[in-house]
mmCIF file with all atom_site columns, C-alpha atoms in Angstrom:
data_model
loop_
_atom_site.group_PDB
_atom_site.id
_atom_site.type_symbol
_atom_site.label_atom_id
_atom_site.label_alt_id
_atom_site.label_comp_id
_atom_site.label_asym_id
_atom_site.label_entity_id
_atom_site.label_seq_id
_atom_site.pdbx_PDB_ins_code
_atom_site.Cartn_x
_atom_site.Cartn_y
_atom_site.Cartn_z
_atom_site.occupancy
_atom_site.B_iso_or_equiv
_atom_site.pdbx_formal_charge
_atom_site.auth_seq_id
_atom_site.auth_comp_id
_atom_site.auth_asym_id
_atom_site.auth_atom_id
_atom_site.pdbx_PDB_model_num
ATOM 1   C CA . UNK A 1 1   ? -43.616 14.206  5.918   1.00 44.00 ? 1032 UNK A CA 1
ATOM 2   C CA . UNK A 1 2   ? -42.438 17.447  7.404   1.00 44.00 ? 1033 UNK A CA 1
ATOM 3   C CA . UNK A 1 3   ? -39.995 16.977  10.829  1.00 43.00 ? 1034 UNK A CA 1
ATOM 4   C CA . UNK A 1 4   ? -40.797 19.736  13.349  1.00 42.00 ? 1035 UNK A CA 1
ATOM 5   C CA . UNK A 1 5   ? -38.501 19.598  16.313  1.00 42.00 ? 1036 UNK A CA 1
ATOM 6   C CA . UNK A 1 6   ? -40.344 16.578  18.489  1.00 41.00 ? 1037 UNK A CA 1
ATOM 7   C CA . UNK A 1 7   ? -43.353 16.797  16.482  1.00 42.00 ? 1038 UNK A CA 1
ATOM 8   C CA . UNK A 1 8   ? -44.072 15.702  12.879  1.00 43.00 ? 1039 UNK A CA 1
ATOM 9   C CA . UNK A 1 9   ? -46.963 16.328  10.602  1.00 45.00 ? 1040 UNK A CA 1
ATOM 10  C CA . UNK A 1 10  ? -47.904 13.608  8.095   1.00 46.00 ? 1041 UNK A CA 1
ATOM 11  C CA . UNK A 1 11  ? -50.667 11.899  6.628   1.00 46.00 ? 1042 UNK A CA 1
ATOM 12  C CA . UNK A 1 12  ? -51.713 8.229   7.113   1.00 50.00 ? 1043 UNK A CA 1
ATOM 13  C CA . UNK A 1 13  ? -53.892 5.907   4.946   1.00 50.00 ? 1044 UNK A CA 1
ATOM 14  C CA . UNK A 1 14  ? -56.843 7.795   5.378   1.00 50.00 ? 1045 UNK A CA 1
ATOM 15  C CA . UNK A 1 15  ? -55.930 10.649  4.380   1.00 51.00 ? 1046 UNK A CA 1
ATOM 16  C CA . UNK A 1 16  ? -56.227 12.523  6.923   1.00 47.00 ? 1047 UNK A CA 1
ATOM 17  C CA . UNK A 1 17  ? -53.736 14.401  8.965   1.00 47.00 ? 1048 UNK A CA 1
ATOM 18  C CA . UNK A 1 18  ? -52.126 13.211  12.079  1.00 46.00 ? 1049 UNK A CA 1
ATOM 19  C CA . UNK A 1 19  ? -49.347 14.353  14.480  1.00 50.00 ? 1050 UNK A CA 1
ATOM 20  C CA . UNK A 1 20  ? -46.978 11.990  15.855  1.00 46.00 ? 1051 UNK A CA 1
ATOM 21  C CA . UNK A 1 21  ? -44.140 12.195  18.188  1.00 48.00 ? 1052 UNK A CA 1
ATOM 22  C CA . UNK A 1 22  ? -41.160 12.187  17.774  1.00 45.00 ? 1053 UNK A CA 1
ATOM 23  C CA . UNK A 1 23  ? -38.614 12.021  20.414  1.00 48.00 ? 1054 UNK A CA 1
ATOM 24  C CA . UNK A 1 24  ? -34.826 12.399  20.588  1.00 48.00 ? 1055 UNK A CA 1
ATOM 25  C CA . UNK A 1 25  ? -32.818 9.285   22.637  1.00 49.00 ? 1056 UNK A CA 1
ATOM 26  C CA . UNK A 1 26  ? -32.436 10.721  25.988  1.00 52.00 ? 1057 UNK A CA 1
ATOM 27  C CA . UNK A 1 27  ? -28.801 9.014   26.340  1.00 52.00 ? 1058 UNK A CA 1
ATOM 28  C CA . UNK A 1 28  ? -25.942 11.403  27.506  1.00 55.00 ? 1059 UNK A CA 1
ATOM 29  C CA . UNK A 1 29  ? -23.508 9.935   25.549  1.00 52.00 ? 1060 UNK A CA 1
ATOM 30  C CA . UNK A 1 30  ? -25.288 10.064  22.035  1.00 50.00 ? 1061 UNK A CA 1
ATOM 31  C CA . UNK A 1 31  ? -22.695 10.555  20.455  1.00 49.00 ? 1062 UNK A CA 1
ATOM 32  C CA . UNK A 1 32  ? -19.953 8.248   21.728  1.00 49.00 ? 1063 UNK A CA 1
ATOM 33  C CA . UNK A 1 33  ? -22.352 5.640   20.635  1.00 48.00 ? 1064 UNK A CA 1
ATOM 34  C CA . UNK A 1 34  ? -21.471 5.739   16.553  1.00 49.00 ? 1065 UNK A CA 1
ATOM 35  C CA . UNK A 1 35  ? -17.664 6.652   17.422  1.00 47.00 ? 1066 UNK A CA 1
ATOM 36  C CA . UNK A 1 36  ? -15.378 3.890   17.289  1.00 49.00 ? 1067 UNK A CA 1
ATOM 37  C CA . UNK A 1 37  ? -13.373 3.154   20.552  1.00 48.00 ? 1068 UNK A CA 1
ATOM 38  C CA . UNK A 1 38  ? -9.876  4.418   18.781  1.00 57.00 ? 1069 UNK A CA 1
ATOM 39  C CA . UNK A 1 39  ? -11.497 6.708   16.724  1.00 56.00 ? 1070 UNK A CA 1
ATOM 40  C CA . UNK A 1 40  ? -8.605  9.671   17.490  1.00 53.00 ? 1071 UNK A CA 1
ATOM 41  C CA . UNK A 1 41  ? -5.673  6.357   17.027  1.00 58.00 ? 1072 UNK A CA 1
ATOM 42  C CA . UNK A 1 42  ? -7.334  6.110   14.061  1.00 60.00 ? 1073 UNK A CA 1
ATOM 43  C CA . UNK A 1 43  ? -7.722  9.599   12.569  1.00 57.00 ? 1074 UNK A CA 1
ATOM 44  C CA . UNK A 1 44  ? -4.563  10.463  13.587  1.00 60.00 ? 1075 UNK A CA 1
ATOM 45  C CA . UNK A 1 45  ? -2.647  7.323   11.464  1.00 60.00 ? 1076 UNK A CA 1
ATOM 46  C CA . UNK A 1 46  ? -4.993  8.536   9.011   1.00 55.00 ? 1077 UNK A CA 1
ATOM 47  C CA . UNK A 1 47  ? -3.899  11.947  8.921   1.00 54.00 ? 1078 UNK A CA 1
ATOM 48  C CA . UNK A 1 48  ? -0.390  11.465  9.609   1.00 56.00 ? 1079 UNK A CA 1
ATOM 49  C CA . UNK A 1 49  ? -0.638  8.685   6.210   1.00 55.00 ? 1080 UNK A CA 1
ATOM 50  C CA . UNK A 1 50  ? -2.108  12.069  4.496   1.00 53.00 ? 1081 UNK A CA 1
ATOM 51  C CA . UNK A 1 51  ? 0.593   14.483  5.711   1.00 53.00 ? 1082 UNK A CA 1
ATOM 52  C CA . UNK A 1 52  ? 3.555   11.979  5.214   1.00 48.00 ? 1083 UNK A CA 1
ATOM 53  C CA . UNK A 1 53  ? 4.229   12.021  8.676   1.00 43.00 ? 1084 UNK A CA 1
ATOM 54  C CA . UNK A 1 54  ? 3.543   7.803   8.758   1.00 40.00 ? 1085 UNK A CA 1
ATOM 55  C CA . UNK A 1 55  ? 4.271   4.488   7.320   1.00 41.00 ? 1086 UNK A CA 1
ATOM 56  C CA . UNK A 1 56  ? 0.366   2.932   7.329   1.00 38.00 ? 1087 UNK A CA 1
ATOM 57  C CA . UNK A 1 57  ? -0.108  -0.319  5.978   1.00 42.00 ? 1088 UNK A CA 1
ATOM 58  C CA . UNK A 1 58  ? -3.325  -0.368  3.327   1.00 39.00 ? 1089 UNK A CA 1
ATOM 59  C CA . UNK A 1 59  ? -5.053  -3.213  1.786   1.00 39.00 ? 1090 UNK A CA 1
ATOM 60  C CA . UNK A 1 60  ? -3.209  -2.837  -0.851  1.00 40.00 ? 1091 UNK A CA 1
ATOM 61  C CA . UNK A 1 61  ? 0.419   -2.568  0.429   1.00 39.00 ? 1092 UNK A CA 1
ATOM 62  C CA . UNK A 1 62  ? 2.139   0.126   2.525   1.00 38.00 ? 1093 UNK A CA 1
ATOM 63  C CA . UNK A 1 63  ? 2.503   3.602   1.615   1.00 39.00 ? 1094 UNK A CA 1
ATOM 64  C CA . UNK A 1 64  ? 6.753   2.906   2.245   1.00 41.00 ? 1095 UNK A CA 1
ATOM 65  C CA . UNK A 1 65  ? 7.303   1.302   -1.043  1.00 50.00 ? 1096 UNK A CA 1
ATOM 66  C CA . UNK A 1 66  ? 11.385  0.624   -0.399  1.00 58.00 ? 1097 UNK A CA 1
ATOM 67  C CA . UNK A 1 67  ? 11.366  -2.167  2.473   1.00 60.00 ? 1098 UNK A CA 1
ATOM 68  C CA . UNK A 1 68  ? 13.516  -1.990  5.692   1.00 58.00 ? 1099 UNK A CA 1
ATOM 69  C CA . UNK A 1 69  ? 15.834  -4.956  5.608   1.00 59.00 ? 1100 UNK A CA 1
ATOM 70  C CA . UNK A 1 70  ? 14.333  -6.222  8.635   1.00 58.00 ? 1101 UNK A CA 1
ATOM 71  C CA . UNK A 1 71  ? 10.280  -5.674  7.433   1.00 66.00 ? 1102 UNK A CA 1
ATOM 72  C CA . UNK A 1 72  ? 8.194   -7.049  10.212  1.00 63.00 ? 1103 UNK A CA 1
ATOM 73  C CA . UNK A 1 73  ? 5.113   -6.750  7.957   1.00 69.00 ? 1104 UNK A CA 1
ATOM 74  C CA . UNK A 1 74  ? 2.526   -9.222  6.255   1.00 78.00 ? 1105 UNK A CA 1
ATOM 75  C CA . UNK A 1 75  ? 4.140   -11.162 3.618   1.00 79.00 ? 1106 UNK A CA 1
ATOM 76  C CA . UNK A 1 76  ? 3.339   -13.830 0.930   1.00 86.00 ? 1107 UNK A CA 1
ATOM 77  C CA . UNK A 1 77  ? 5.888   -16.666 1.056   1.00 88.00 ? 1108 UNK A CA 1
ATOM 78  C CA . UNK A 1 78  ? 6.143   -18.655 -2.847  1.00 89.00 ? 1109 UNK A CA 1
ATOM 79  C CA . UNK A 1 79  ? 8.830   -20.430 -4.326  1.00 91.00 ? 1110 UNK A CA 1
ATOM 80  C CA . UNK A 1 80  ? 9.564   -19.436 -8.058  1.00 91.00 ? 1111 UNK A CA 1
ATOM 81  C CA . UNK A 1 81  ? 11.677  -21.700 -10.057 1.00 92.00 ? 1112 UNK A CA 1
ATOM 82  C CA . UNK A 1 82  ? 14.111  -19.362 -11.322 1.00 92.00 ? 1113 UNK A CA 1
ATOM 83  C CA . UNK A 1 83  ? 14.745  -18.280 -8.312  1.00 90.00 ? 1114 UNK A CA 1
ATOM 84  C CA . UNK A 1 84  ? 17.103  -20.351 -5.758  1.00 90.00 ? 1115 UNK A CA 1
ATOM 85  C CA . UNK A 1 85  ? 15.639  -19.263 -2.193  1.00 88.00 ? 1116 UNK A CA 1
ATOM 86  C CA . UNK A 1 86  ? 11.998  -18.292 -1.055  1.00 90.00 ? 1117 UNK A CA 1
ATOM 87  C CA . UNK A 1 87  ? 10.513  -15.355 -2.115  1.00 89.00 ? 1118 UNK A CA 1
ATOM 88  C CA . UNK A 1 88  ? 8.606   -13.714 -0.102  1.00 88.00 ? 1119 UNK A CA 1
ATOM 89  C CA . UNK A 1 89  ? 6.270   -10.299 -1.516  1.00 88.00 ? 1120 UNK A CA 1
ATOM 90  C CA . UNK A 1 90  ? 5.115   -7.838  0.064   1.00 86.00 ? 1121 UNK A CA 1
ATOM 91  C CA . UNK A 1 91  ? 2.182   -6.229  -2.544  1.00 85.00 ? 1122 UNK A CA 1
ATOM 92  C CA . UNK A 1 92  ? 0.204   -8.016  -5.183  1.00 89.00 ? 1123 UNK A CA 1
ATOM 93  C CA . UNK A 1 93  ? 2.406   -6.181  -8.124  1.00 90.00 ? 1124 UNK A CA 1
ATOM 94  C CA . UNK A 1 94  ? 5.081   -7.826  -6.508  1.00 91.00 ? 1125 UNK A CA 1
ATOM 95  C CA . UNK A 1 95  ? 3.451   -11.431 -6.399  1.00 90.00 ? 1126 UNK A CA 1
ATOM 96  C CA . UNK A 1 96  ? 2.016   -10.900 -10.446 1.00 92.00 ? 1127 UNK A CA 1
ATOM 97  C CA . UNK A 1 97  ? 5.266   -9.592  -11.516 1.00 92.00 ? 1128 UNK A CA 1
ATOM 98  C CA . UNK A 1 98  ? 7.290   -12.545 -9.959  1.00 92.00 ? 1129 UNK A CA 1
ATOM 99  C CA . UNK A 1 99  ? 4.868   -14.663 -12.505 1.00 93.00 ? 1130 UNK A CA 1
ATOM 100 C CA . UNK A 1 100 ? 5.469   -12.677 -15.269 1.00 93.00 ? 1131 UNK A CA 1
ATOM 101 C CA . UNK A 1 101 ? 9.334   -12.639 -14.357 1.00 93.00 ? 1132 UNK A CA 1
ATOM 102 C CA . UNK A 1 102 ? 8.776   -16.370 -13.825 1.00 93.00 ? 1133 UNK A CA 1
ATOM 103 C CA . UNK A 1 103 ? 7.303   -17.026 -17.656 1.00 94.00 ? 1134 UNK A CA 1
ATOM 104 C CA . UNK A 1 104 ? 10.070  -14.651 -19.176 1.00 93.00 ? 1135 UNK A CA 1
ATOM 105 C CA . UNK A 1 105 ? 12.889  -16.637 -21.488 1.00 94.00 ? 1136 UNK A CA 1
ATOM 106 C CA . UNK A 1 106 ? 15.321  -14.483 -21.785 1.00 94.00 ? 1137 UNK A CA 1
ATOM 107 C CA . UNK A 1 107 ? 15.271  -14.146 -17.731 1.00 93.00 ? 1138 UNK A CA 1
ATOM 108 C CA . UNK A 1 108 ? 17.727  -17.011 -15.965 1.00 95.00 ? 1139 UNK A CA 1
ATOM 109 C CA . UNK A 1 109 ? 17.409  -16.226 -12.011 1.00 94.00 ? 1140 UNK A CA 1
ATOM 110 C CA . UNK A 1 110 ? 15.505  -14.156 -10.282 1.00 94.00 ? 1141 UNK A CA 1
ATOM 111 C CA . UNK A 1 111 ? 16.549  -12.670 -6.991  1.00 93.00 ? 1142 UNK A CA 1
ATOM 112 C CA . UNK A 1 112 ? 13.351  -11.200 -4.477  1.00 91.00 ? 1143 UNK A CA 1
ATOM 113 C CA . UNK A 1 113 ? 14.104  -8.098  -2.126  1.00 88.00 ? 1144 UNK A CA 1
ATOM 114 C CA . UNK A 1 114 ? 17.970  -7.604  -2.443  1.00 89.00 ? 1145 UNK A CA 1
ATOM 115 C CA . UNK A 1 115 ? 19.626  -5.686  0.593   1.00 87.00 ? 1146 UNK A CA 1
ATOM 116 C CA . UNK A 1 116 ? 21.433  -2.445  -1.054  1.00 86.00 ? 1147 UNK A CA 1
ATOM 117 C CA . UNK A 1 117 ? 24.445  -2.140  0.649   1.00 82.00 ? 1148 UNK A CA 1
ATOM 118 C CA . UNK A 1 118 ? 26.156  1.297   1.827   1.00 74.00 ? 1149 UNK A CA 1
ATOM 119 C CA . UNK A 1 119 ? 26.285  4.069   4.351   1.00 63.00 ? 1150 UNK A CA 1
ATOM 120 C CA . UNK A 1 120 ? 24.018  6.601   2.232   1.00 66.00 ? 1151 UNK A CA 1
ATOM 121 C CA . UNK A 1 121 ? 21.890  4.036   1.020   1.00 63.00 ? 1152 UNK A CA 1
ATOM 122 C CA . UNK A 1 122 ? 20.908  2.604   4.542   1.00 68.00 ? 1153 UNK A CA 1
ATOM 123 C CA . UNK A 1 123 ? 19.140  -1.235  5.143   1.00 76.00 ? 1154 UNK A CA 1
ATOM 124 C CA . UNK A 1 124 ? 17.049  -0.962  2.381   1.00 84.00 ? 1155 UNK A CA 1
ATOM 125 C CA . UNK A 1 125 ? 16.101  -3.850  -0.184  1.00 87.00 ? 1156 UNK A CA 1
ATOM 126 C CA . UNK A 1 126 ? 15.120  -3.343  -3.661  1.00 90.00 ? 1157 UNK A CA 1
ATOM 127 C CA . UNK A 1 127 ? 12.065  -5.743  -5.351  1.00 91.00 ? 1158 UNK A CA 1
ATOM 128 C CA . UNK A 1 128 ? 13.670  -7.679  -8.026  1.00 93.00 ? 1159 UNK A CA 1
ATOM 129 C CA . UNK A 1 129 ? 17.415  -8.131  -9.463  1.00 93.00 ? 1160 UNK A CA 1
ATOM 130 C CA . UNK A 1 130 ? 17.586  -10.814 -12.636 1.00 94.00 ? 1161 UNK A CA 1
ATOM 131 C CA . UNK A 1 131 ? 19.639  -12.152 -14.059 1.00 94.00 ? 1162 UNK A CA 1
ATOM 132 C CA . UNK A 1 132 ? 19.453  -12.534 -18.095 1.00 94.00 ? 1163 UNK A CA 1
ATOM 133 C CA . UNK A 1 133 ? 20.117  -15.883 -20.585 1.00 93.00 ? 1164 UNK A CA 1
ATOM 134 C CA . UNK A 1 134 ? 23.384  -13.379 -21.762 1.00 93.00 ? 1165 UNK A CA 1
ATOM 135 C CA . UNK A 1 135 ? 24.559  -12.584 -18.665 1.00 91.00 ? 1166 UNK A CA 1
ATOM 136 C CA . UNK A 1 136 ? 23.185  -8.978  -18.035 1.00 93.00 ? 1167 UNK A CA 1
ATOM 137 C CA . UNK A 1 137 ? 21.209  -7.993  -15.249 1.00 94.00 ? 1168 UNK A CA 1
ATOM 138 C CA . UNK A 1 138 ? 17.721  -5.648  -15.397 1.00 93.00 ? 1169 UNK A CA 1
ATOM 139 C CA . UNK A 1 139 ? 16.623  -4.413  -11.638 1.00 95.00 ? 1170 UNK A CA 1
ATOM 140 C CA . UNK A 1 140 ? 12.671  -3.607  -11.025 1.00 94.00 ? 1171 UNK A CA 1
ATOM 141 C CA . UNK A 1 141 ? 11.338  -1.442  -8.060  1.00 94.00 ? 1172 UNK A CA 1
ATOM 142 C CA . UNK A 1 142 ? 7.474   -2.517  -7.884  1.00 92.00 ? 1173 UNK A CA 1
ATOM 143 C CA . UNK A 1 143 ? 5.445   0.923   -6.567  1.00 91.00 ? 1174 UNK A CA 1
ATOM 144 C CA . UNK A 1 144 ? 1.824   1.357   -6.486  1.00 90.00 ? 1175 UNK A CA 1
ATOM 145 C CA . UNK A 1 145 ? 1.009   4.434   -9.132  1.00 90.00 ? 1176 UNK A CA 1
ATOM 146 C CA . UNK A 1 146 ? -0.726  6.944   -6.675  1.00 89.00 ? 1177 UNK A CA 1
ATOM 147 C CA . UNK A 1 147 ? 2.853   6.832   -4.523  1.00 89.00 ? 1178 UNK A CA 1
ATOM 148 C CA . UNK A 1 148 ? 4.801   8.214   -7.426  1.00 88.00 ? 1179 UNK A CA 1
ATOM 149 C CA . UNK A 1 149 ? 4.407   11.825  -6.194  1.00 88.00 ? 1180 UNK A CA 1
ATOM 150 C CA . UNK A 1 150 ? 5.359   11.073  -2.757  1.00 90.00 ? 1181 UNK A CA 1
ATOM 151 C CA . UNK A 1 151 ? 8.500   12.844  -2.202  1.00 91.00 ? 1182 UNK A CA 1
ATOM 152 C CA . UNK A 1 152 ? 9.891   9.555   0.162   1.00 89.00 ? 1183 UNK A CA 1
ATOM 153 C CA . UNK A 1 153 ? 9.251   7.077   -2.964  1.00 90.00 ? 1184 UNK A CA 1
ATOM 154 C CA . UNK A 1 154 ? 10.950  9.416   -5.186  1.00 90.00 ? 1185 UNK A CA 1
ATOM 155 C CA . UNK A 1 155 ? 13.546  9.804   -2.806  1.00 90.00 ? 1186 UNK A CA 1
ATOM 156 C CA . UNK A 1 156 ? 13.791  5.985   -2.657  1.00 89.00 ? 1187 UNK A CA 1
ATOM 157 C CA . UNK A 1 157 ? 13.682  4.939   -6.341  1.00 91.00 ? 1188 UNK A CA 1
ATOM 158 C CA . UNK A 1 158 ? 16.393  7.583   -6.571  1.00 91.00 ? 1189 UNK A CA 1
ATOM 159 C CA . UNK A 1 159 ? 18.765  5.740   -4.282  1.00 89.00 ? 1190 UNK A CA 1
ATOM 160 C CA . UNK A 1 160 ? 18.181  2.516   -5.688  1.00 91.00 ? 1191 UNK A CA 1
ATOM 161 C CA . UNK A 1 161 ? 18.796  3.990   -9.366  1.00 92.00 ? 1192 UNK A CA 1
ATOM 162 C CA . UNK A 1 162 ? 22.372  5.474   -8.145  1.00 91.00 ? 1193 UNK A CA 1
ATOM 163 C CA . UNK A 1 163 ? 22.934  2.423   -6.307  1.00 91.00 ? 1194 UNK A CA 1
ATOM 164 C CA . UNK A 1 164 ? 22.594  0.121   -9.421  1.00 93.00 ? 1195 UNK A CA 1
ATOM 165 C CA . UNK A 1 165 ? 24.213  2.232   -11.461 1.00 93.00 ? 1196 UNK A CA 1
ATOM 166 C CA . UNK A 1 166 ? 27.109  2.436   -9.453  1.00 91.00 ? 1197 UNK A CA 1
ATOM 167 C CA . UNK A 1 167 ? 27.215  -1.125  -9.820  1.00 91.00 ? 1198 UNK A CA 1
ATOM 168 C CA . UNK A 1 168 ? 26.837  -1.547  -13.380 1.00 92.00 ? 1199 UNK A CA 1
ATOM 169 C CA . UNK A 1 169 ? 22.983  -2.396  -13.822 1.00 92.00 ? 1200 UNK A CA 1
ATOM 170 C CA . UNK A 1 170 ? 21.743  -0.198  -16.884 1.00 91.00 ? 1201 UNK A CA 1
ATOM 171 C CA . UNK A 1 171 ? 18.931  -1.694  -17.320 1.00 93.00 ? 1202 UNK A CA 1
ATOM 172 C CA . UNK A 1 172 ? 16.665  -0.122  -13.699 1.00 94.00 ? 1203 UNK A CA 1
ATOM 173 C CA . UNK A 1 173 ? 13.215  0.288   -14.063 1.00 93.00 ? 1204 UNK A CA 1
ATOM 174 C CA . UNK A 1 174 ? 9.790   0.909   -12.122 1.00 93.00 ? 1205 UNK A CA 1
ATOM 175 C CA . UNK A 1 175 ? 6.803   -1.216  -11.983 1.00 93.00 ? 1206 UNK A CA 1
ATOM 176 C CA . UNK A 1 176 ? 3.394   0.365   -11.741 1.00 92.00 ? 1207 UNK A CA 1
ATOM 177 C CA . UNK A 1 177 ? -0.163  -1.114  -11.435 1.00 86.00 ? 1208 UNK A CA 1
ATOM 178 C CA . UNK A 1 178 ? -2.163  -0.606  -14.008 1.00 76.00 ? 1209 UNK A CA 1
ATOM 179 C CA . UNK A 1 179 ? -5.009  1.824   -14.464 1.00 62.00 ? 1210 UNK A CA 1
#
């Protein structure tokens, strides 16, 4: 079939050629039909999420990996039994890493989303402090791998590696998803 403006040539069972029309909707608006109603709110989060100028939520998580203390986003609420209160996660590596955490002998308590005290550190809360069967304690920072290069993660992890430090927690570390 060949399209020719309003016309188009084609051929039907016959064989033989016909010409059919073929007419444009005569709707003003043609185009605000396929647009979404907050198509600009939602180009702009998007871009903003692409320039690093926003904190988007994703299916996945949030593109923030350090919390606020007071997070007002979606949560999963478990209870753990090495761990004395609720915990509550925020991404799915949190939640699978709890359960590996959870299955872990040499690992005595687990603490979820501890507030890091401080004037340069601000209210933020790191992912997992534990406590081990000899006494030491290991930190984790759960961050989704395609955040690593995002100068606010980095920046983050970097406070909450001081932070420990300063405290006396050698053992820090960072847990990605896998490939």
């Amino acid at each position: 079939m060949l399209f020719l403006g309003k016309l188009f040539l084609g051929e039907n069972n016959a064989n033989s050629t016909f010409i059919g029309i073929f007419t444009f909707p005569k709707t003003k608006d043609l185009g605000r039909k396929f647009i979404p109603k907050r198509f600009w709110e939602i180009f702009g989060r998007f871009l903003g999420a692409f320039l690093g100028k926003s904190c988007l939520k994703n299916s996945e998580g949030e593109y923030k990996k350090m919390r606020k203390k007071n997070y007002k986003g979606r949560c999963e609420k478990r209870t753990i039994s090495k761990s004395k209160d609720v915990c509550r996660f925020y991404d799915p590596i949190q939640s699978s890493f709890a359960e590996i955490l959870n299955a872990d002998p040499d690992i005595e308590e687990i603490r979820c989303n501890v507030v890091l005290d401080g004037k340069d550190t601000g209210e933020y809360m790191t992912d997992f402090l534990c406590i081990k069967t000899n006494g030491d304690m290991l930190v984790r920072e759960c961050v989704y791998r395609k955040f690593l290069t995002k100068p606010m993660t980095v920046k983050f992890l970097d406070i909450s590696k001081d932070y420990w430090l300063r405290h006396g927690v050698e053992d820090w570390g960072v847990v990605i998803d896998a490939e």
